[in-house]
Amino acid sequence: MKSLVLSGGTGTRLRPLSHSMPKQLVPVANKPVLFHALEALAASGVTETGIIINARNTSIPAAVGDGSRFGMAVTYLPQESPQGLAHCVMIARDFLADDDFVMYLGDNVFAPGITDELATFRRDRPAAQLLLAKVTDPSAYGIAELDGQNRVTALEEKPARPRSDLAVTGAFFFTPEIHEAVENTRPSWRGELEITDAVQWLVSNDHEVRGTVYPGFWKDTGTLHDLLECNRVLLEAVEPSVQGSVDTLSRIYGPVVVEPGARIERSVLVGPTVIGAGSIVEDSYVGAFSALGRGCRLQDAGVESSIILDHASVRGVRTLHESIVGKGGDVRLGSDPVPKHRLMVGDDCRVEIPA
């Protein structure tokens, strides 16, 4: 069983973070979103993965390597420009050969994974199997309609008048029949080869397409709010582990991870929370659902429900809430009082907060 992981998007909604890193490498629960995807695929039994990347991107190959850390072999498939999900299947044709495969969007999170859904597909082998989720704003998604036997009867991309509230998520299971469908797909009004159009071709030509409502948590990590929500859900599964140093004046409540080399002094940590390797937390409060990357520095600070990327610092600001601070970011106290701050700070930036 192979997988095709799509990681070529530009992530415009996550700027300025995505100016300096692919959106798939932005961390949630102290791990890049893409790593969560690869771990979920490996756990479901996938051993060969093709990763679609921007032709000029070197960050993802540098981070993922040959895939051995995930227990799989990885092949990189460059794409000159985004031309739709079906186009990704087209350029991966030689890699996929005549094998069944799961196509997984590298900026999506499925908790607790897709093992059961993949097993169902391997057992039944419809031409395509879609993972669906009920949404409140179906006009923003590709939408599927089902009959009483979970067969897909129609699909539409971002319909103006949706006839269903079942959104097509970022995981698709395909047999080689999808290749004929892609060959018969024409660019949409957006100028892209839509995977929903290819799957609709299968439906219209009497191939079996099934839909399954995903029972767990699914999120496309396209915005600040989405990242923080994923961070919260994934942190709920952390197992407490203190491998760094915690002095006797500090207190830990709930499941907290303190990675090797981290140092906690005169501080309070409330789980679920992860403190990355080599980080220093002094005279500070780290509230629930926070994730500090490697080499961070908190000094007389208060952080809650936030993501602090590697080597960032927060000094003298005790009200950081639902915020993201990019790599090397520096948030420090200014002069005028403000009760709360909500920030998205790009890499290597400095922000001064009024006291």
mmCIF file of N, CA, C and O in Angstrom, residues 213-254:
data_model
loop_
_atom_site.group_PDB
_atom_site.id
_atom_site.type_symbol
_atom_site.label_atom_id
_atom_site.label_comp_id
_atom_site.label_asym_id
_atom_site.label_seq_id
_atom_site.Cartn_x
_atom_site.Cartn_y
_atom_site.Cartn_z
ATOM 1 N N VAL A 213 -18.142 8.853 7.036
ATOM 2 C CA VAL A 213 -18.034 10.014 7.921
ATOM 3 C C VAL A 213 -16.970 9.708 8.970
ATOM 4 O O VAL A 213 -17.083 8.741 9.719
ATOM 5 N N TYR A 214 -15.933 10.525 8.989
ATOM 6 C CA TYR A 214 -14.817 10.289 9.903
ATOM 7 C C TYR A 214 -15.277 10.500 11.348
ATOM 8 O O TYR A 214 -15.820 11.562 11.684
ATOM 9 N N PRO A 215 -15.053 9.517 12.231
ATOM 10 C CA PRO A 215 -15.583 9.615 13.596
ATOM 11 C C PRO A 215 -14.717 10.434 14.549
ATOM 12 O O PRO A 215 -15.165 10.786 15.647
ATOM 13 N N GLY A 216 -13.487 10.730 14.152
ATOM 14 C CA GLY A 216 -12.589 11.447 15.053
ATOM 15 C C GLY A 216 -12.512 12.931 14.743
ATOM 16 O O GLY A 216 -13.420 13.517 14.144
ATOM 17 N N PHE A 217 -11.406 13.531 15.148
ATOM 18 C CA PHE A 217 -11.178 14.960 14.924
ATOM 19 C C PHE A 217 -10.445 15.148 13.607
ATOM 20 O O PHE A 217 -9.420 14.512 13.353
ATOM 21 N N TRP A 218 -10.967 16.049 12.759
ATOM 22 C CA TRP A 218 -10.307 16.390 11.498
ATOM 23 C C TRP A 218 -10.215 17.894 11.372
ATOM 24 O O TRP A 218 -11.157 18.621 11.716
ATOM 25 N N LYS A 219 -9.081 18.365 10.902
ATOM 26 C CA LYS A 219 -8.914 19.793 10.688
ATOM 27 C C LYS A 219 -7.883 20.034 9.595
ATOM 28 O O LYS A 219 -6.844 19.402 9.536
ATOM 29 N N ASP A 220 -8.211 20.978 8.716
ATOM 30 C CA ASP A 220 -7.260 21.516 7.757
ATOM 31 C C ASP A 220 -6.577 22.695 8.449
ATOM 32 O O ASP A 220 -7.230 23.679 8.793
ATOM 33 N N THR A 221 -5.264 22.597 8.668
ATOM 34 C CA THR A 221 -4.568 23.608 9.470
ATOM 35 C C THR A 221 -4.225 24.831 8.629
ATOM 36 O O THR A 221 -3.064 25.207 8.486
ATOM 37 N N GLY A 222 -5.236 25.488 8.087
ATOM 38 C CA GLY A 222 -5.002 26.577 7.162
ATOM 39 C C GLY A 222 -4.929 27.952 7.791
ATOM 40 O O GLY A 222 -4.501 28.905 7.142
ATOM 41 N N THR A 223 -5.357 28.096 9.061
ATOM 42 C CA THR A 223 -5.392 29.407 9.694
ATOM 43 C C THR A 223 -4.817 29.324 11.101
ATOM 44 O O THR A 223 -4.604 28.236 11.650
ATOM 45 N N LEU A 224 -4.594 30.493 11.693
ATOM 46 C CA LEU A 224 -4.123 30.558 13.074
ATOM 47 C C LEU A 224 -5.056 29.795 14.002
ATOM 48 O O LEU A 224 -4.616 28.985 14.832
ATOM 49 N N HIS A 225 -6.352 30.033 13.859
ATOM 50 C CA HIS A 225 -7.322 29.360 14.725
ATOM 51 C C HIS A 225 -7.259 27.848 14.553
ATOM 52 O O HIS A 225 -7.328 27.090 15.532
ATOM 53 N N ASP A 226 -7.127 27.370 13.309
ATOM 54 C CA ASP A 226 -7.056 25.932 13.052
ATOM 55 C C ASP A 226 -5.824 25.308 13.709
ATOM 56 O O ASP A 226 -5.888 24.226 14.291
ATOM 57 N N LEU A 227 -4.682 25.991 13.596
ATOM 58 C CA LEU A 227 -3.455 25.480 14.214
ATOM 59 C C LEU A 227 -3.616 25.357 15.715
ATOM 60 O O LEU A 227 -3.227 24.343 16.318
ATOM 61 N N LEU A 228 -4.175 26.366 16.344
ATOM 62 C CA LEU A 228 -4.332 26.333 17.795
ATOM 63 C C LEU A 228 -5.321 25.247 18.222
ATOM 64 O O LEU A 228 -5.131 24.584 19.245
ATOM 65 N N GLU A 229 -6.370 25.040 17.413
ATOM 66 C CA GLU A 229 -7.324 23.978 17.749
ATOM 67 C C GLU A 229 -6.674 22.607 17.627
ATOM 68 O O GLU A 229 -6.873 21.732 18.479
ATOM 69 N N CYS A 230 -5.883 22.393 16.570
ATOM 70 C CA CYS A 230 -5.165 21.125 16.424
ATOM 71 C C CYS A 230 -4.175 20.932 17.564
ATOM 72 O O CYS A 230 -4.025 19.824 18.093
ATOM 73 N N ASN A 231 -3.489 21.989 17.926
ATOM 74 C CA ASN A 231 -2.535 21.921 19.024
ATOM 75 C C ASN A 231 -3.232 21.457 20.301
ATOM 76 O O ASN A 231 -2.733 20.597 21.039
ATOM 77 N N ARG A 232 -4.397 22.016 20.552
ATOM 78 C CA ARG A 232 -5.169 21.651 21.746
ATOM 79 C C ARG A 232 -5.553 20.162 21.722
ATOM 80 O O ARG A 232 -5.353 19.439 22.703
ATOM 81 N N VAL A 233 -6.090 19.709 20.599
ATOM 82 C CA VAL A 233 -6.555 18.312 20.518
ATOM 83 C C VAL A 233 -5.390 17.332 20.645
ATOM 84 O O VAL A 233 -5.471 16.333 21.374
ATOM 85 N N LEU A 234 -4.284 17.603 19.951
ATOM 86 C CA LEU A 234 -3.156 16.681 19.985
ATOM 87 C C LEU A 234 -2.462 16.676 21.339
ATOM 88 O O LEU A 234 -1.949 15.638 21.787
ATOM 89 N N LEU A 235 -2.440 17.812 22.025
ATOM 90 C CA LEU A 235 -1.828 17.851 23.346
ATOM 91 C C LEU A 235 -2.629 17.038 24.361
ATOM 92 O O LEU A 235 -2.071 16.562 25.356
ATOM 93 N N GLU A 236 -3.904 16.875 24.125
ATOM 94 C CA GLU A 236 -4.724 16.088 25.053
ATOM 95 C C GLU A 236 -4.248 14.643 25.144
ATOM 96 O O GLU A 236 -4.556 13.940 26.108
ATOM 97 N N ALA A 237 -3.477 14.188 24.156
ATOM 98 C CA ALA A 237 -3.019 12.797 24.142
ATOM 99 C C ALA A 237 -1.606 12.623 24.710
ATOM 100 O O ALA A 237 -1.085 11.507 24.721
ATOM 101 N N VAL A 238 -0.966 13.705 25.191
ATOM 102 C CA VAL A 238 0.423 13.574 25.631
ATOM 103 C C VAL A 238 0.516 12.756 26.915
ATOM 104 O O VAL A 238 -0.356 12.810 27.783
ATOM 105 N N GLU A 239 1.583 11.977 26.993
ATOM 106 C CA GLU A 239 1.898 11.231 28.204
ATOM 107 C C GLU A 239 2.931 12.030 28.990
ATOM 108 O O GLU A 239 3.944 12.453 28.441
ATOM 109 N N PRO A 240 2.692 12.259 30.298
ATOM 110 C CA PRO A 240 3.634 13.069 31.076
ATOM 111 C C PRO A 240 5.028 12.459 31.114
ATOM 112 O O PRO A 240 5.191 11.243 31.231
ATOM 113 N N SER A 241 6.031 13.328 30.971
ATOM 114 C CA SER A 241 7.422 12.875 30.998
ATOM 115 C C SER A 241 8.306 14.064 31.324
ATOM 116 O O SER A 241 8.264 15.075 30.619
ATOM 117 N N VAL A 242 9.066 13.963 32.397
ATOM 118 C CA VAL A 242 9.971 15.040 32.792
ATOM 119 C C VAL A 242 11.399 14.529 32.687
ATOM 120 O O VAL A 242 11.865 13.758 33.520
ATOM 121 N N GLN A 243 12.075 14.938 31.598
ATOM 122 C CA GLN A 243 13.462 14.532 31.391
ATOM 123 C C GLN A 243 14.436 15.690 31.587
ATOM 124 O O GLN A 243 15.633 15.478 31.719
ATOM 125 N N GLY A 244 13.916 16.913 31.583
ATOM 126 C CA GLY A 244 14.735 18.069 31.890
ATOM 127 C C GLY A 244 14.753 18.297 33.391
ATOM 128 O O GLY A 244 14.330 17.450 34.173
ATOM 129 N N SER A 245 15.233 19.466 33.806
ATOM 130 C CA SER A 245 15.333 19.752 35.238
ATOM 131 C C SER A 245 14.212 20.680 35.690
ATOM 132 O O SER A 245 13.874 21.651 35.000
ATOM 133 N N VAL A 246 13.632 20.369 36.844
ATOM 134 C CA VAL A 246 12.578 21.172 37.451
ATOM 135 C C VAL A 246 12.975 21.423 38.899
ATOM 136 O O VAL A 246 13.142 20.466 39.671
ATOM 137 N N ASP A 247 13.152 22.697 39.284
ATOM 138 C CA ASP A 247 13.625 22.964 40.645
ATOM 139 C C ASP A 247 12.498 22.789 41.660
ATOM 140 O O ASP A 247 11.326 22.630 41.311
ATOM 141 N N THR A 248 12.859 22.818 42.921
ATOM 142 C CA THR A 248 11.904 22.526 43.997
ATOM 143 C C THR A 248 10.886 23.644 44.201
ATOM 144 O O THR A 248 9.875 23.444 44.872
ATOM 145 N N LEU A 249 11.140 24.821 43.644
ATOM 146 C CA LEU A 249 10.197 25.927 43.779
ATOM 147 C C LEU A 249 9.161 25.946 42.667
ATOM 148 O O LEU A 249 8.247 26.780 42.690
ATOM 149 N N SER A 250 9.295 25.069 41.714
ATOM 150 C CA SER A 250 8.346 24.998 40.602
ATOM 151 C C SER A 250 7.255 23.974 40.894
ATOM 152 O O SER A 250 7.444 23.052 41.691
ATOM 153 N N ARG A 251 6.126 24.125 40.228
ATOM 154 C CA ARG A 251 4.999 23.212 40.407
ATOM 155 C C ARG A 251 4.492 22.749 39.042
ATOM 156 O O ARG A 251 4.408 23.538 38.099
ATOM 157 N N ILE A 252 4.134 21.469 38.980
ATOM 158 C CA ILE A 252 3.593 20.879 37.750
ATOM 159 C C ILE A 252 2.223 20.291 38.061
ATOM 160 O O ILE A 252 2.067 19.522 39.019
ATOM 161 N N TYR A 253 1.244 20.635 37.246
ATOM 162 C CA TYR A 253 -0.111 20.116 37.396
ATOM 163 C C TYR A 253 -0.572 19.532 36.067
ATOM 164 O O TYR A 253 -0.483 20.187 35.021
ATOM 165 N N GLY A 254 -1.064 18.299 36.118
ATOM 166 C CA GLY A 254 -1.559 17.662 34.913
ATOM 167 C C GLY A 254 -0.440 17.099 34.050
ATOM 168 O O GLY A 254 0.739 17.142 34.418
#
